[in-house]
XYZ file of C-alpha atoms in Angstrom:
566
model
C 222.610 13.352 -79.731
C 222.310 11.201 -82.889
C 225.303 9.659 -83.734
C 227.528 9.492 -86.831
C 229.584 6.855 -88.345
C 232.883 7.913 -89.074
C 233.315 6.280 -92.480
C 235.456 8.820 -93.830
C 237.797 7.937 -90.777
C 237.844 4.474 -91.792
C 238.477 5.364 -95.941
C 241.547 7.233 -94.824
C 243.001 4.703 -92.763
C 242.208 1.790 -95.782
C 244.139 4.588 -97.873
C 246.750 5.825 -96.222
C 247.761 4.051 -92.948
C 246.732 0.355 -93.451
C 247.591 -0.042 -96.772
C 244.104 -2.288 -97.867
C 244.833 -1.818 -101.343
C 246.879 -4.876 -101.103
C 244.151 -7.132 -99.730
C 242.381 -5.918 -103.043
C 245.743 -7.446 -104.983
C 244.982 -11.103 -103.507
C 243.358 -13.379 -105.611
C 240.905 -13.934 -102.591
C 240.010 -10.774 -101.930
C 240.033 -9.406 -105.713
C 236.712 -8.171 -105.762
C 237.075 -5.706 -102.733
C 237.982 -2.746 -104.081
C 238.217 0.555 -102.979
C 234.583 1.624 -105.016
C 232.833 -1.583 -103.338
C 234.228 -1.098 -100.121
C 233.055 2.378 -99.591
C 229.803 1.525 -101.228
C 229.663 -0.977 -98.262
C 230.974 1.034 -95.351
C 228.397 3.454 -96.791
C 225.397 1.320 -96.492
C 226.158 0.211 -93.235
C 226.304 3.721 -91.908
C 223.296 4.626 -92.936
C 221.789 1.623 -90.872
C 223.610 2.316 -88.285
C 222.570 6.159 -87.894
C 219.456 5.794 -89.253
C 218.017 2.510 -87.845
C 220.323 1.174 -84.578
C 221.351 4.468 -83.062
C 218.295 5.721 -82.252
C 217.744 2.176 -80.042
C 220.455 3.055 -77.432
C 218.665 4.990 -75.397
C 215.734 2.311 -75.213
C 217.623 -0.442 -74.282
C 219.461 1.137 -71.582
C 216.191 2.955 -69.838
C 214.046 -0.570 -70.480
C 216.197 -3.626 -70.347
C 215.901 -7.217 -71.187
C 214.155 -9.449 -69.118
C 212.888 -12.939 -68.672
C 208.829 -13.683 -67.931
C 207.769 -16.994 -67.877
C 211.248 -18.409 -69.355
C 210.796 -16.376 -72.086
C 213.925 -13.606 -73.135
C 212.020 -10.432 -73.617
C 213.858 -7.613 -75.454
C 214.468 -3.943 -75.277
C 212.092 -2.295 -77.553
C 212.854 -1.922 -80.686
C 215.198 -4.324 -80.700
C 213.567 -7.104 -83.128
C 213.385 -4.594 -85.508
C 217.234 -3.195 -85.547
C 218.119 -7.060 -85.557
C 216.174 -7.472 -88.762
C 217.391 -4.985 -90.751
C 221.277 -5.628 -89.926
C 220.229 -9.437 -90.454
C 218.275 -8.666 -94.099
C 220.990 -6.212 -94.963
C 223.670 -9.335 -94.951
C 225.694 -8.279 -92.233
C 226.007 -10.775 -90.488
C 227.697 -12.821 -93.251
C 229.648 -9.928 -94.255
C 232.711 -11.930 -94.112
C 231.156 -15.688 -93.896
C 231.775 -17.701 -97.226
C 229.973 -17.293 -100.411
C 229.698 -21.054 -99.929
C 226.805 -20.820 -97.220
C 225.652 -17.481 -98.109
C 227.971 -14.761 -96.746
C 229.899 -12.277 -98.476
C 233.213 -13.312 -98.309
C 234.683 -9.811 -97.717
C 237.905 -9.199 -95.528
C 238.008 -8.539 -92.157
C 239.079 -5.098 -92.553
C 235.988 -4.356 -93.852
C 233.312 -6.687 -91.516
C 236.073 -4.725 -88.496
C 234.790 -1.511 -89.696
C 231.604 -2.117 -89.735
C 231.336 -3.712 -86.137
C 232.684 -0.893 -84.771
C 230.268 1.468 -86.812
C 227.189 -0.723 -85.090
C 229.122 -0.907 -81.496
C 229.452 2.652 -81.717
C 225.677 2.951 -82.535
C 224.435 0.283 -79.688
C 226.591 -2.087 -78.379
C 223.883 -3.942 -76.458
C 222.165 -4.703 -79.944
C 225.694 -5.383 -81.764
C 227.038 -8.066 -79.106
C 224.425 -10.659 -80.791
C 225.415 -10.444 -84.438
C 229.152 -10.743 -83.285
C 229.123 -13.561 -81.157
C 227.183 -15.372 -84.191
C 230.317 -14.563 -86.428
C 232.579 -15.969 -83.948
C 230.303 -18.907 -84.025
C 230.329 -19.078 -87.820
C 233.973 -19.034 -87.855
C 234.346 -21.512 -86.190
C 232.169 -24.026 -87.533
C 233.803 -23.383 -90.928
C 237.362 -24.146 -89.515
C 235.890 -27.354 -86.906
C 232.666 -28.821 -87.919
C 231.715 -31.164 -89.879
C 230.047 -30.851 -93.494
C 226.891 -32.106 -92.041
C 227.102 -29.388 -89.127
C 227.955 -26.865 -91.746
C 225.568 -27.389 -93.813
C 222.720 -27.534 -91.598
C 223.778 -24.111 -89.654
C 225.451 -21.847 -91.316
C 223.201 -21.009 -93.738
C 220.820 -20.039 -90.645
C 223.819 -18.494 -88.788
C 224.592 -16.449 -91.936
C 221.277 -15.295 -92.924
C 220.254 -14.602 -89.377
C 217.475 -16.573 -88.771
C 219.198 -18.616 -85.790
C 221.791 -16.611 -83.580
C 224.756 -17.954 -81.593
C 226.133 -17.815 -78.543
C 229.482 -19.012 -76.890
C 229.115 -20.970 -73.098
C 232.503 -21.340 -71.463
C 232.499 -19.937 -67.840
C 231.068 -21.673 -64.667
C 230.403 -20.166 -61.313
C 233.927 -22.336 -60.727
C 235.531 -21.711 -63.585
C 236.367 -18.012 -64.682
C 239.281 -17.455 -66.637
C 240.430 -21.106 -65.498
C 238.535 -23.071 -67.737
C 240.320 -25.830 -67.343
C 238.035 -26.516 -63.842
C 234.876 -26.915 -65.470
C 232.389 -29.295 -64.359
C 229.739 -29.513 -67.117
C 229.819 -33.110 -68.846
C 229.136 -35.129 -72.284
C 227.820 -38.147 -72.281
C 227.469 -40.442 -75.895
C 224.490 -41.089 -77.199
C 223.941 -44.225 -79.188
C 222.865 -42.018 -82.642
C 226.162 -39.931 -82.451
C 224.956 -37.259 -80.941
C 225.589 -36.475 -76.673
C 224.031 -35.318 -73.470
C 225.237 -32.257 -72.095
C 224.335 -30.903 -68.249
C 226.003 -28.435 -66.367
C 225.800 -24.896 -65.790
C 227.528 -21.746 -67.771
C 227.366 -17.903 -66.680
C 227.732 -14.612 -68.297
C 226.489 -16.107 -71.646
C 225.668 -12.955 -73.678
C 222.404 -13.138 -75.506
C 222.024 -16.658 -74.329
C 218.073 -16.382 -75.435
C 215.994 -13.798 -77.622
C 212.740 -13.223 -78.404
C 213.495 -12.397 -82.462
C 215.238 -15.561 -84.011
C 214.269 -19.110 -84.488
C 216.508 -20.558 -82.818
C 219.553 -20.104 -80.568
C 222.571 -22.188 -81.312
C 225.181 -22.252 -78.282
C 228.627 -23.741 -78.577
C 229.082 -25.240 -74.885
C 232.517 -26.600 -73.305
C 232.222 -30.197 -71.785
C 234.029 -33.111 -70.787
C 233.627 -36.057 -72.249
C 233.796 -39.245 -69.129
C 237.273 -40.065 -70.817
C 238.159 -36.548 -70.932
C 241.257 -35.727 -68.591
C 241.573 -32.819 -66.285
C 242.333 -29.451 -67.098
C 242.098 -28.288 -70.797
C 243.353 -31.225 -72.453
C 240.157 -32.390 -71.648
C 237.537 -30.469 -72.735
C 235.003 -30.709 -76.078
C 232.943 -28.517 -77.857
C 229.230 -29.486 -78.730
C 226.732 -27.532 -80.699
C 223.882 -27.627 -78.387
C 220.949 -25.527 -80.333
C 218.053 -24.314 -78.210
C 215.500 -26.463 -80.569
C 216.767 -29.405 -82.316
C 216.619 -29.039 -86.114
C 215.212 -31.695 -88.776
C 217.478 -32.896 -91.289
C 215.889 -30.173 -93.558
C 216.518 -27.044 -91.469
C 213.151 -26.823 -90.182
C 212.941 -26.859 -86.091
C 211.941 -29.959 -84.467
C 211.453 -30.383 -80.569
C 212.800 -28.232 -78.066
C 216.069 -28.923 -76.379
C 216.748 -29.845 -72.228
C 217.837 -26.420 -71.997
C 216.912 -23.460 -69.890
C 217.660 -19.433 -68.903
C 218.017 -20.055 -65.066
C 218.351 -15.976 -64.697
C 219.066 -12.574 -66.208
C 222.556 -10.992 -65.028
C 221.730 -7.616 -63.592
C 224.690 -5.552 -64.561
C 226.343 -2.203 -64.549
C 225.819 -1.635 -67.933
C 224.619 -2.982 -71.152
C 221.029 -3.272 -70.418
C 219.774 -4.413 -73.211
C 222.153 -7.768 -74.167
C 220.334 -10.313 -72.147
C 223.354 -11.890 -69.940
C 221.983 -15.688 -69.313
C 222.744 -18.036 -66.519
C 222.148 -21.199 -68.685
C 221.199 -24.331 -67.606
C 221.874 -27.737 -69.226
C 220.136 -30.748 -68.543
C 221.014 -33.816 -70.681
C 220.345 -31.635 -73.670
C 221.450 -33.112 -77.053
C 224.289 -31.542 -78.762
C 226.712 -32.458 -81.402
C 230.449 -32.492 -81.344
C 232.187 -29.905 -82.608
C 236.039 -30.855 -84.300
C 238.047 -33.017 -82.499
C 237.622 -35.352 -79.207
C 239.166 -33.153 -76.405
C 240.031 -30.329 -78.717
C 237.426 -28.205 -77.696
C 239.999 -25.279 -76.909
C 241.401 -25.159 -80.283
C 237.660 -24.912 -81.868
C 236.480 -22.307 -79.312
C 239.929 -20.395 -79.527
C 238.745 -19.713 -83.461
C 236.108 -18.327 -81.742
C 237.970 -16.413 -78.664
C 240.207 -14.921 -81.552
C 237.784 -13.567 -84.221
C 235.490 -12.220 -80.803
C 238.917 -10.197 -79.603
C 239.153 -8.440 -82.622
C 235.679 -8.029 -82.263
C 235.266 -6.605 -78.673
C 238.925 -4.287 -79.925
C 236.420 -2.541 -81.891
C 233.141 -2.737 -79.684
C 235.573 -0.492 -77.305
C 236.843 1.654 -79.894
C 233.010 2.067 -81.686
C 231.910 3.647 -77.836
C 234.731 5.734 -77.691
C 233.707 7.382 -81.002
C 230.290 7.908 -79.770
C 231.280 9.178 -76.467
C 233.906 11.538 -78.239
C 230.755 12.279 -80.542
C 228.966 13.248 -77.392
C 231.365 15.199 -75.821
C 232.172 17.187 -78.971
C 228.780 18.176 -79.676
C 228.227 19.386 -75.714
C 231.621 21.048 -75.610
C 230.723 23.366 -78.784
C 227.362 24.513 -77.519
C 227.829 24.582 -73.644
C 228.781 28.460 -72.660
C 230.345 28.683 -69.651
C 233.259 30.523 -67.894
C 235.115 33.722 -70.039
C 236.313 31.551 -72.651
C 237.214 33.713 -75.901
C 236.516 33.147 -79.687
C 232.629 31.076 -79.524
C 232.574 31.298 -75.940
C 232.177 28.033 -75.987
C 233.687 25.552 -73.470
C 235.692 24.199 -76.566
C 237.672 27.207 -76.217
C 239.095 26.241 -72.574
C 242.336 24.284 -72.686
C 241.859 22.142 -70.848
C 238.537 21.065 -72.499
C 240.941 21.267 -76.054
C 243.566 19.149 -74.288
C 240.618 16.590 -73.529
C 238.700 16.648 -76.736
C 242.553 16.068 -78.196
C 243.512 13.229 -76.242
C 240.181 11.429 -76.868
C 240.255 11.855 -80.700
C 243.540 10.977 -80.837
C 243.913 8.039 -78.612
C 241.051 6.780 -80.557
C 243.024 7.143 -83.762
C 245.819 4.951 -82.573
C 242.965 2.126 -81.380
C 241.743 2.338 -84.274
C 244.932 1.998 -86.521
C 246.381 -0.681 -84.443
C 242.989 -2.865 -84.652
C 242.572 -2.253 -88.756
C 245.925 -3.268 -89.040
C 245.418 -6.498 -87.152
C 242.613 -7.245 -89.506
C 244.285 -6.358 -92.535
C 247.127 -8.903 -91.585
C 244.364 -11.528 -90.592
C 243.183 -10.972 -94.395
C 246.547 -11.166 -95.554
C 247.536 -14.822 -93.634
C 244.174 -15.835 -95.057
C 245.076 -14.600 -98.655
C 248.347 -15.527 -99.148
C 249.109 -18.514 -96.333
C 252.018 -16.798 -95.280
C 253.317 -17.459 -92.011
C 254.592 -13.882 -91.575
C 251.022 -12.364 -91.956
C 250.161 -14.961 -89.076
C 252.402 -14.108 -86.798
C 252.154 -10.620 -87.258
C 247.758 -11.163 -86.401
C 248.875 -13.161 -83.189
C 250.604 -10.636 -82.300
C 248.605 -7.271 -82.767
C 245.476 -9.392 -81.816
C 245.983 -9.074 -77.709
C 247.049 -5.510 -78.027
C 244.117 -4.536 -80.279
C 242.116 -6.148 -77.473
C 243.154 -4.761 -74.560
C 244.173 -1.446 -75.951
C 240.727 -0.604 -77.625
C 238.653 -1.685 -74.520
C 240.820 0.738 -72.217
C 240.568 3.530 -74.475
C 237.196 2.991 -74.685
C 236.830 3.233 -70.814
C 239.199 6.377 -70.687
C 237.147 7.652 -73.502
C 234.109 7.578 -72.121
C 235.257 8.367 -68.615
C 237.240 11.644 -70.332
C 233.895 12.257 -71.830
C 231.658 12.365 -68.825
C 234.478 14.674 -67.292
C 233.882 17.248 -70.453
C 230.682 17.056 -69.754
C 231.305 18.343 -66.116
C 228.247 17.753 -63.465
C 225.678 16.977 -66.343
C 228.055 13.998 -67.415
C 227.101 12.182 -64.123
C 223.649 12.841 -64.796
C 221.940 9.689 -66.902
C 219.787 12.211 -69.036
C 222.428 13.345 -70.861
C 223.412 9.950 -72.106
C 227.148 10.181 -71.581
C 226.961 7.986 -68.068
C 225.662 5.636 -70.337
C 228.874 4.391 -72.154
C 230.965 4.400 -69.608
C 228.360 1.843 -68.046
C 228.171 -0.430 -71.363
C 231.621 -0.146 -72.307
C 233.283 -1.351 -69.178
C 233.281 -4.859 -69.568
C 234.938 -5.108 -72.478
C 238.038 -4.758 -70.843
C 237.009 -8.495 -68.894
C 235.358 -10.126 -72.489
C 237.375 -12.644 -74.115
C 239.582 -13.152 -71.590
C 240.719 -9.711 -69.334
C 243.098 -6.970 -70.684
C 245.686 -8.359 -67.689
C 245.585 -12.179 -69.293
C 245.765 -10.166 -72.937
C 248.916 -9.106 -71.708
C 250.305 -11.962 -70.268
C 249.427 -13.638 -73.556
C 251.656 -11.503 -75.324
C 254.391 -11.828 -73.278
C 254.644 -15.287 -72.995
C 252.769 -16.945 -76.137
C 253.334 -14.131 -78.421
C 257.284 -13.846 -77.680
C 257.685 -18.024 -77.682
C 259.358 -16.940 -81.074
C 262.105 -14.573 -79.326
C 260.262 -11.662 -80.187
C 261.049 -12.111 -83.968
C 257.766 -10.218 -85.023
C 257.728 -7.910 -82.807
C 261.280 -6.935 -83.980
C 259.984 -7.370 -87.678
C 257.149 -4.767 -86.385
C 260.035 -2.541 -85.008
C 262.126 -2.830 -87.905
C 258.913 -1.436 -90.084
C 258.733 1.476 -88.035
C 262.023 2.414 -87.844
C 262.307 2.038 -91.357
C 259.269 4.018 -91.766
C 260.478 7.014 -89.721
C 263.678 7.386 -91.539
C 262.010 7.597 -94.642
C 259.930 10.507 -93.101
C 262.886 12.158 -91.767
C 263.136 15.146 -93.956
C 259.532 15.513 -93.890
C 258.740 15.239 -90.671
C 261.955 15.695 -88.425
C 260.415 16.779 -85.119
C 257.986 13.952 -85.274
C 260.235 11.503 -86.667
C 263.355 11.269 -83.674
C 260.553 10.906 -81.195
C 258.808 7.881 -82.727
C 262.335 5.882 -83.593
C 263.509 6.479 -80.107
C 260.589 5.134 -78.781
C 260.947 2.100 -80.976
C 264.415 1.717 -79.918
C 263.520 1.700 -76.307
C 260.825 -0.754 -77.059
C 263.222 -2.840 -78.880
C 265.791 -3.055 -75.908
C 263.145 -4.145 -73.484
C 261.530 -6.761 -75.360
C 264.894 -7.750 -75.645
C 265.618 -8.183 -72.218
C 262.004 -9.268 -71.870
C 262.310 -12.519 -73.760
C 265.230 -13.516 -71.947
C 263.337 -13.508 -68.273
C 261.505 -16.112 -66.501
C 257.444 -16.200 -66.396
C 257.339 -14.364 -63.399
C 259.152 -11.424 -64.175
C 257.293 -11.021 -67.545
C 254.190 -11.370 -66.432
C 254.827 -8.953 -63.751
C 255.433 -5.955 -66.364
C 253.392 -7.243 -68.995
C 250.327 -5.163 -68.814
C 252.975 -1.628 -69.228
C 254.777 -3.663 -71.627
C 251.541 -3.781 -73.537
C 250.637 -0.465 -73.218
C 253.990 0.577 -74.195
C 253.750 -1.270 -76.941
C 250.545 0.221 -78.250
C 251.996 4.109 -77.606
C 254.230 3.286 -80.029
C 252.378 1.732 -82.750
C 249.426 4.897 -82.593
C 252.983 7.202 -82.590
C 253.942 4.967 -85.820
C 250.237 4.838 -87.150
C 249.875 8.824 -86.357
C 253.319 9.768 -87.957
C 251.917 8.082 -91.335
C 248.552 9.942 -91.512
C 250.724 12.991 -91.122
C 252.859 12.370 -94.002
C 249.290 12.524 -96.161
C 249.684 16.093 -96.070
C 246.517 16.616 -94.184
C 247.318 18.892 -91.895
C 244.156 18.466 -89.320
C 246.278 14.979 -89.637
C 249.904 16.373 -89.053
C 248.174 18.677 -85.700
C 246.689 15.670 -84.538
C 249.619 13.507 -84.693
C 252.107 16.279 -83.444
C 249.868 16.043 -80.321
C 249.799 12.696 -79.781
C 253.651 11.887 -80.363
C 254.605 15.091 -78.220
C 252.397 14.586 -75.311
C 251.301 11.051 -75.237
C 254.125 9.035 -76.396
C 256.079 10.189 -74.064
C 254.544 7.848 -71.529
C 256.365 4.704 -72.822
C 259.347 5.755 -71.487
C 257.540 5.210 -67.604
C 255.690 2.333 -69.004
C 259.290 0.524 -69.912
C 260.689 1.594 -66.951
C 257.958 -0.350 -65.149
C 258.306 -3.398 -67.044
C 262.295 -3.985 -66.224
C 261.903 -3.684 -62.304
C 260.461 -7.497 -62.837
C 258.759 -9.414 -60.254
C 260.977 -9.138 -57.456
C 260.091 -6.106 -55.327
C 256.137 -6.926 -56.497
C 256.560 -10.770 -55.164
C 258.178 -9.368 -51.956
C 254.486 -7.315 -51.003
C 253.094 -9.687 -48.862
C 249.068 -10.180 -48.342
C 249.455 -8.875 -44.666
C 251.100 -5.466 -46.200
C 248.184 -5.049 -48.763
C 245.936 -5.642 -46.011
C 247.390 -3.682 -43.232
């Protein structure tokens, strides 16, 4: 089934939820308004249906694989990269300085998810090269800036990020690879990094990785660690490519899903790379990174939800089955309503909640306000881990529409279930997303997530003669949320962290109850039916979520290993 992107979605959210007209008000961001922004989001759809979708199904059924030392792509592939690379898409929110386009990251969010949604496999390059170009503006040097991003931007060289070891997962802290000076500035990295996504390619010039080392005065732990640019063939001063780097693909990943992004075991062997920001402050470079890729993988699970919800839609209004009234249609079965509902709507509230992160990204960036900072710290681990698990539930709802054809792989709708999966363990899992917010997030007392609260609350009363039966259900909720993350901040580590992954989801019920309540009050009422579902069914849930989240740590502490095992 060809899929569609769902730009009118995102125009009504810029409009009416997210409020992106005042990103348009910053003298930063001036130039985006609401004609060139749709003019964009339009463009990019038509690659994306036209010219990406139709590669999904290729690099699934023929993945990537490596002959000779040489990354060989899915079919096709070379091509899609081309156009998205020649169409400036990369760059879309890179600085004019280098060659990008300087747009917010409202609008480069929307389209990511528009080429997720399309084929994630192809879409995972061109965002870890953002990431990569973000952080070189904020760490590198003008010399490193100068002589990348301008490839970075315009596509010719990709990039990747290296942080994980066979010894070091999420503990990063216990990795082994090393840095060595050279005498011309420059340093010798060896070691070994896993899961690198798109570590090689057959269809740029080069491949630039960022790589995590320790330096031979570099202490312990993460205090310790640098960043190098390591690029698979060293450039000249003038851009061109030089000799090739000590650098290897060791082996192909064969994974569940996601066939066609080439997952490298990387090899590093004295190879010459160039330090990135400070002296044992590689986390706070690659963190730039991390941060800009969460938002990023938020919408790689919400763009395969879409197109798994696309999927099942389609199937569920042509598949006759049962004595179903009206079209006789399977659509007509509640239960196959009640699913159809749930996915659409759970993919509204992911959606919301990771626009709005992006819009206050913009805003911090526009205006240097602290508030707007916060506020993206915040949302950022909840976009994360709440847009990769509905985009497993999604796509596991969708095979279930589907009935016994959804477990069959010609149908398709196996398929992202398969790719979408691990974006619940990118960038750091959905459990350590939640811890994060717990504990990092609330080192401020939870002042903004009550400034979040107090929005919503605020927001509902002014609804309240519009909307009173939706309206007492969302400022309850925020009330309860309020009162835990109350008694939340004043716990230890352990009892936070043993309720933070409800907390979060808690959380995120009530922002898509908050997000949904305001698309209502357009007057749309396909709107208002959607969001009477999803605050009268699906909200709900917090209050079992909370409930979790203040039993604390002790009864969970008190399982021992022999009980789980017995």
């Amino acid at each position: 089934m060809p899929y569609t992107s769902p730009v009118a979605d995102f125009q009504f959210l810029m409009d009416h939820v997210v409020n992106f007209t005042q990103i348009a008000k910053t003298d930063r961001f001036s130039e985006a308004t609401s004609d060139m922004r749709d003019a964009i989001m339009t463009e990019a759809a038509k690659l994306c249906d036209e010219v990406v979708a139709p590669l999904q199904g290729a690099g699934d059924e023929q993945p990537a694989f490596l002959e000779n030392g040489i990354v060989r792509t899915s079919p096709g592939f070379d091509a899609g990269y081309k156009a998205i690379a020649e169409g400036g898409w990369i760059g879309i929110s890179a600085s004019p300085e280098n060659g990008g386009m300087g747009l917010p990251l409202t609008l480069a969010t929307a389209v990511n998810e528009m080429l997720a949604g399309a084929c994630l496999s192809l879409q995972l390059n061109p965002l870890m090269t953002q990431g990569q170009i973000e952080a070189l503006e904020h760490h590198a040097s003008d010399a490193i800036k100068d002589l990348y991003l301008p490839k970075l931007i315009s596509g010719d060289w990709s990039g990747t990020m290296n942080l994980t070891e066979p010894q070091a997962g999420s503990d990063v802290g216990a990795l082994a690879s090393k840095a060595v000076p050279n005498e011309d500035g420059s340093y010798a990295i060896s070691g070994q990094k896993i899961y690198i996504s798109w570590g090689d390619n057959d269809f740029t010039e080069n491949v630039c990785h960022l790589v995590l080392a320790r330096l031979p005065d570099g202490v312990q732990g993460t205090k310790g660690i640098s960043l190098f640019m390591v690029p698979k063939i060293i450039p000249n001063a003038d851009g061109t490519l030089g000799e090739r780097n000590s650098l290897r693909v060791v082996s192909l990943e064969h994974k569940m899903g996601l066939h066609g992004s080439p997952t490298a075991v990387m090899e590093y062997d004295g190879a010459t790379g160039w330090l990135i920001g400070e002296k044992h402050g590689g986390m706070a470079a690659m963190f730039t990174m991390m941060n800009n890729a969460r938002v990023g993988v938020a919408t790689q699970g919400i763009g395969v939800a879409e197109a798994a919800y696309q999927h099942a839609l389609a199937y569920a209004m042509d598949r006759k089955q049962g004595r179903a009234g009206g079209s006789g249609t399977i659509i007509e079965h509640a239960d196959v309503r009640r699913m159809l509902a749930t996915m659409k709507s759970e993919i509204f509230a992911a959606r919301s909640i990771a626009l709005a992160n992006a819009v206050a990204i913009d805003m911090a960036t526009a205006t240097g306000d602290a508030a707007w900072d916060a506020r993206a710290a915040l949302l950022t681990p909840i976009s994360k881990a709440f847009g990769t698990d509905i985009g497993v539930e999604t796509a596991a709802t969708g095979i279930q529409v589907h009935g016994g054809m959804g477990f069959i792989e010609e149908t398709g709708a196996a398929q992202f279930a398969r790719d979408v999966r691990v974006t619940t363990i990118y960038e750091g899992t959905n459990g350590i997303q939640a811890m994060d917010l717990v504990a990092r997030k609330m080192m401020d007392n939870g002042d903004a997530a009550f400034a979040l609260m107090d929005e919503i609350e605020a927001a509902a009363e002014a609804a309240r003669s519009t909307l009173p039966d939706l309206v007492d259900p969302v400022w309850q909720a925020s009330e309860s949320l309020r009162e835990t993350t109350e008694w939340l901040v004043t716990q230890d580590m352990d009892h936070r962290f043993a309720g933070a992954v409800p907390y979060l989801r808690a959380f995120a019920r009530v922002l898509g109850a908050h997000f949904h309540l305001t698309a209502a009050l357009s007057g749309d009422e396909a709107r208002k039916r959607l969001a009477t579902f999803y605050i009268k069914r699906l909200l709900p849930e917090h209050t079992a979520l909370l409930a979790h989240v203040r039993e604390g740590a002790d009864d969970l502490l008190a399982i021992t290993a022999d009980d789980l095992a017995s």
